[in-house]
Amino acid sequence: MKKRWLYLALGSITMLLGGIIYSWSILKAPLSEEFGWNPAQLALNFTITLCCFGVGGLVSGFLAKHMSPRLRLLISAVMVFTGYLLASRITAGGLGLLYVSYGILGGGGIGILYNTTIATIGEWFSDRKGLSSGIMLMCFGFSTLIFGGLAGSLMAMPDFGWRRTYLLLGTCMAVVVFVFGLVLKRPEEAVKASLAANAA
């Protein structure tokens, strides 16, 4: 049963990175300065991101019966990396690309990550679901405080800038999600029965 605490620790780290989705107020600042996009245009991107986050979670739920957590997390890693990579290369005429890359790919990928992580680790903590989900949600929420501030500092550095910051965020998330996917497994039926007995 010690394995489940490892999964919870890795899942919490993954959620901490995934919560960067809520740091858009920080990440959008250099785009407004460089390309002159107005607040409404940039706010629409956040709306798209949150909508696709929800859709990604729904899709992950539908795929859960047909696809392992590993494969869903791999899909998430590819989507997030591709999204942030493309976002790091946008130009003045690339507002639509921002919506597709950061909004659809990034938001959808993090939605898949969120649903897969919460649901799969929840199976390992059927006797302590409130504790496990609470820890992971706390990490998801704390992301803006930690990585949002870090991203803001990196973007302010002339030798680093926002493009490299976006790429770094996407790469870090993709690597962590990929590694997490290689490790994470669903509990076997015997383990589920034992956990259910403890919960009862």
Short mmCIF file of C-alpha atoms in Angstrom, two decimals:
data_model
loop_
_atom_site.label_atom_id
_atom_site.label_comp_id
_atom_site.label_asym_id
_atom_site.label_seq_id
_atom_site.Cartn_x
_atom_site.Cartn_y
_atom_site.Cartn_z
CA MET A 1 0.00 0.00 0.00
CA LYS A 2 2.99 2.29 0.22
CA LYS A 3 2.81 2.56 -3.55
CA ARG A 4 -0.32 4.67 -3.36
CA TRP A 5 1.48 7.40 -1.42
CA LEU A 6 4.10 7.56 -4.17
CA TYR A 7 1.31 7.92 -6.71
CA LEU A 8 -0.27 10.67 -4.63
CA ALA A 9 3.06 12.53 -4.38
CA LEU A 10 3.68 12.29 -8.12
CA GLY A 11 0.08 13.20 -8.87
CA SER A 12 0.33 16.26 -6.63
CA ILE A 13 3.47 17.45 -8.44
CA THR A 14 1.73 16.91 -11.76
CA MET A 15 -1.32 18.84 -10.61
CA LEU A 16 0.92 21.62 -9.32
CA LEU A 17 2.26 22.08 -12.85
CA GLY A 18 -1.14 21.65 -14.48
CA GLY A 19 -2.59 24.46 -12.40
CA ILE A 20 -0.60 26.93 -14.50
CA ILE A 21 -3.82 27.12 -16.51
CA TYR A 22 -5.01 29.71 -13.97
CA SER A 23 -1.97 31.96 -14.47
CA TRP A 24 -3.25 33.45 -17.71
CA SER A 25 -3.46 36.92 -16.13
CA ILE A 26 0.34 36.77 -15.80
CA LEU A 27 1.13 34.94 -19.04
CA LYS A 28 -0.96 37.26 -21.22
CA ALA A 29 0.83 40.49 -20.25
CA PRO A 30 3.69 40.32 -22.79
CA LEU A 31 1.28 39.41 -25.60
CA SER A 32 -0.69 42.58 -25.02
CA GLU A 33 2.50 44.64 -24.98
CA GLU A 34 4.08 43.08 -28.06
CA PHE A 35 1.08 42.55 -30.32
CA GLY A 36 -1.38 45.16 -29.04
CA TRP A 37 -4.19 42.66 -28.50
CA ASN A 38 -6.94 44.17 -26.39
CA PRO A 39 -8.29 42.77 -23.08
CA ALA A 40 -11.40 41.30 -24.73
CA GLN A 41 -9.34 39.34 -27.26
CA LEU A 42 -7.08 37.95 -24.54
CA ALA A 43 -10.00 37.24 -22.21
CA LEU A 44 -11.59 35.14 -24.95
CA ASN A 45 -8.50 32.93 -24.93
CA PHE A 46 -8.98 32.22 -21.23
CA THR A 47 -12.65 31.42 -21.84
CA ILE A 48 -11.68 28.98 -24.59
CA THR A 49 -9.03 27.46 -22.32
CA LEU A 50 -11.46 26.82 -19.47
CA CYS A 51 -14.12 25.44 -21.82
CA CYS A 52 -11.62 23.04 -23.38
CA PHE A 53 -10.38 22.14 -19.90
CA GLY A 54 -13.90 20.98 -19.09
CA VAL A 55 -14.27 19.17 -22.42
CA GLY A 56 -10.90 17.47 -21.89
CA GLY A 57 -12.04 16.18 -18.52
CA LEU A 58 -15.28 14.88 -20.08
CA VAL A 59 -13.42 13.16 -22.92
CA SER A 60 -11.03 11.56 -20.43
CA GLY A 61 -14.02 10.22 -18.51
CA PHE A 62 -15.47 8.64 -21.65
CA LEU A 63 -12.11 7.12 -22.56
CA ALA A 64 -11.47 5.68 -19.09
CA LYS A 65 -13.21 2.37 -19.90
CA HIS A 66 -11.31 1.91 -23.13
CA MET A 67 -7.92 3.43 -22.46
CA SER A 68 -5.35 3.09 -19.68
CA PRO A 69 -4.32 6.06 -17.52
CA ARG A 70 -0.88 5.79 -19.12
CA LEU A 71 -2.20 6.35 -22.63
CA ARG A 72 -4.49 9.20 -21.58
CA LEU A 73 -1.61 10.94 -19.80
CA LEU A 74 0.57 10.45 -22.88
CA ILE A 75 -2.10 12.14 -25.00
CA SER A 76 -2.24 14.94 -22.43
CA ALA A 77 1.55 15.41 -22.52
CA VAL A 78 1.58 15.63 -26.32
CA MET A 79 -1.32 18.11 -26.39
CA VAL A 80 0.17 20.38 -23.73
CA PHE A 81 3.65 20.39 -25.24
CA THR A 82 2.33 21.03 -28.76
CA GLY A 83 0.05 23.78 -27.49
CA TYR A 84 2.72 25.68 -25.59
CA LEU A 85 5.29 25.15 -28.34
CA LEU A 86 2.97 26.69 -30.93
CA ALA A 87 1.99 29.47 -28.53
CA SER A 88 5.66 30.36 -28.06
CA ARG A 89 5.96 30.99 -31.82
CA ILE A 90 2.93 33.15 -32.49
CA THR A 91 3.27 36.46 -34.32
CA ALA A 92 1.18 39.62 -34.49
CA GLY A 93 -1.32 37.97 -36.84
CA GLY A 94 -1.54 34.81 -34.78
CA LEU A 95 -4.44 35.50 -32.45
CA GLY A 96 -6.31 32.54 -33.91
CA LEU A 97 -3.26 30.34 -33.37
CA LEU A 98 -3.19 31.45 -29.74
CA TYR A 99 -6.78 30.25 -29.32
CA VAL A 100 -5.97 26.89 -30.90
CA SER A 101 -2.60 26.32 -29.23
CA TYR A 102 -2.97 27.66 -25.69
CA GLY A 103 -6.76 27.46 -25.55
CA ILE A 104 -7.78 24.24 -27.28
CA LEU A 105 -4.63 22.09 -27.08
CA GLY A 106 -3.31 23.40 -23.75
CA GLY A 107 -6.69 23.61 -22.03
CA GLY A 108 -7.88 20.27 -23.38
CA GLY A 109 -4.63 18.53 -22.49
CA ILE A 110 -4.70 19.80 -18.91
CA GLY A 111 -8.36 18.76 -18.65
CA ILE A 112 -7.40 15.19 -19.59
CA LEU A 113 -4.53 15.33 -17.10
CA TYR A 114 -6.81 16.61 -14.32
CA ASN A 115 -9.54 14.01 -14.79
CA THR A 116 -7.14 11.08 -15.23
CA THR A 117 -5.08 11.99 -12.17
CA ILE A 118 -7.98 12.66 -9.80
CA ALA A 119 -9.93 9.56 -10.88
CA THR A 120 -7.06 7.08 -10.97
CA ILE A 121 -5.47 8.09 -7.68
CA GLY A 122 -8.96 8.20 -6.18
CA GLU A 123 -9.18 4.45 -6.85
CA TRP A 124 -6.11 3.97 -4.66
CA PHE A 125 -7.65 6.06 -1.88
CA SER A 126 -11.22 4.79 -1.75
CA ASP A 127 -10.81 4.80 2.03
CA ARG A 128 -9.41 8.37 2.05
CA LYS A 129 -10.79 10.01 -1.06
CA GLY A 130 -11.33 13.35 0.62
CA LEU A 131 -7.71 13.49 1.74
CA SER A 132 -6.21 12.51 -1.64
CA SER A 133 -8.41 14.77 -3.74
CA GLY A 134 -7.96 17.63 -1.26
CA ILE A 135 -4.16 17.42 -1.47
CA MET A 136 -4.19 17.35 -5.27
CA LEU A 137 -6.68 20.20 -5.57
CA MET A 138 -4.60 22.26 -3.15
CA CYS A 139 -1.55 21.74 -5.39
CA PHE A 140 -3.58 22.65 -8.47
CA GLY A 141 -4.64 25.88 -6.82
CA PHE A 142 -1.19 26.74 -5.49
CA SER A 143 0.30 26.57 -8.99
CA THR A 144 -0.39 30.22 -9.74
CA LEU A 145 1.37 31.32 -6.58
CA ILE A 146 4.48 29.27 -7.35
CA PHE A 147 4.79 28.89 -11.11
CA GLY A 148 2.84 32.01 -12.02
CA GLY A 149 5.33 34.15 -10.10
CA LEU A 150 8.25 32.22 -11.57
CA ALA A 151 6.88 32.63 -15.09
CA GLY A 152 6.45 36.36 -14.52
CA SER A 153 10.06 36.68 -13.38
CA LEU A 154 11.37 34.72 -16.36
CA MET A 155 9.32 36.73 -18.85
CA ALA A 156 10.72 39.94 -17.37
CA MET A 157 14.29 38.81 -18.07
CA PRO A 158 15.50 40.34 -21.38
CA ASP A 159 17.63 37.29 -22.18
CA PHE A 160 14.78 34.85 -21.56
CA GLY A 161 11.47 36.48 -22.44
CA TRP A 162 7.97 35.15 -22.82
CA ARG A 163 8.64 32.81 -25.74
CA ARG A 164 11.19 30.76 -23.85
CA THR A 165 9.00 30.88 -20.77
CA TYR A 166 6.06 29.38 -22.66
CA LEU A 167 8.31 26.70 -24.13
CA LEU A 168 9.83 25.92 -20.73
CA LEU A 169 6.39 25.58 -19.12
CA GLY A 170 5.15 23.28 -21.87
CA THR A 171 8.28 21.15 -21.77
CA CYS A 172 8.26 20.79 -17.98
CA MET A 173 4.59 19.84 -17.93
CA ALA A 174 4.98 17.35 -20.77
CA VAL A 175 8.00 15.64 -19.18
CA VAL A 176 6.39 15.37 -15.74
CA VAL A 177 3.08 14.12 -17.16
CA PHE A 178 4.86 11.60 -19.39
CA VAL A 179 6.93 10.20 -16.50
CA PHE A 180 3.86 10.12 -14.27
CA GLY A 181 2.02 8.19 -16.97
CA LEU A 182 4.79 5.58 -17.13
CA VAL A 183 4.48 4.97 -13.38
CA LEU A 184 0.75 5.30 -12.66
CA LYS A 185 -1.43 2.18 -12.73
CA ARG A 186 -4.90 1.30 -11.56
CA PRO A 187 -5.11 -0.84 -8.43
CA GLU A 188 -5.79 -4.55 -8.91
CA GLU A 189 -9.14 -5.97 -7.84
CA ALA A 190 -7.66 -7.50 -4.68
CA VAL A 191 -6.27 -4.13 -3.66
CA LYS A 192 -9.61 -2.46 -4.39
CA ALA A 193 -11.38 -5.02 -2.20
CA SER A 194 -8.91 -4.41 0.63
CA LEU A 195 -9.32 -0.64 0.39
CA ALA A 196 -13.10 -0.97 0.28
CA ALA A 197 -12.99 -3.13 3.41
CA ASN A 198 -10.90 -0.52 5.20
CA ALA A 199 -13.31 2.21 4.13
CA ALA A 200 -16.24 0.25 5.49
#
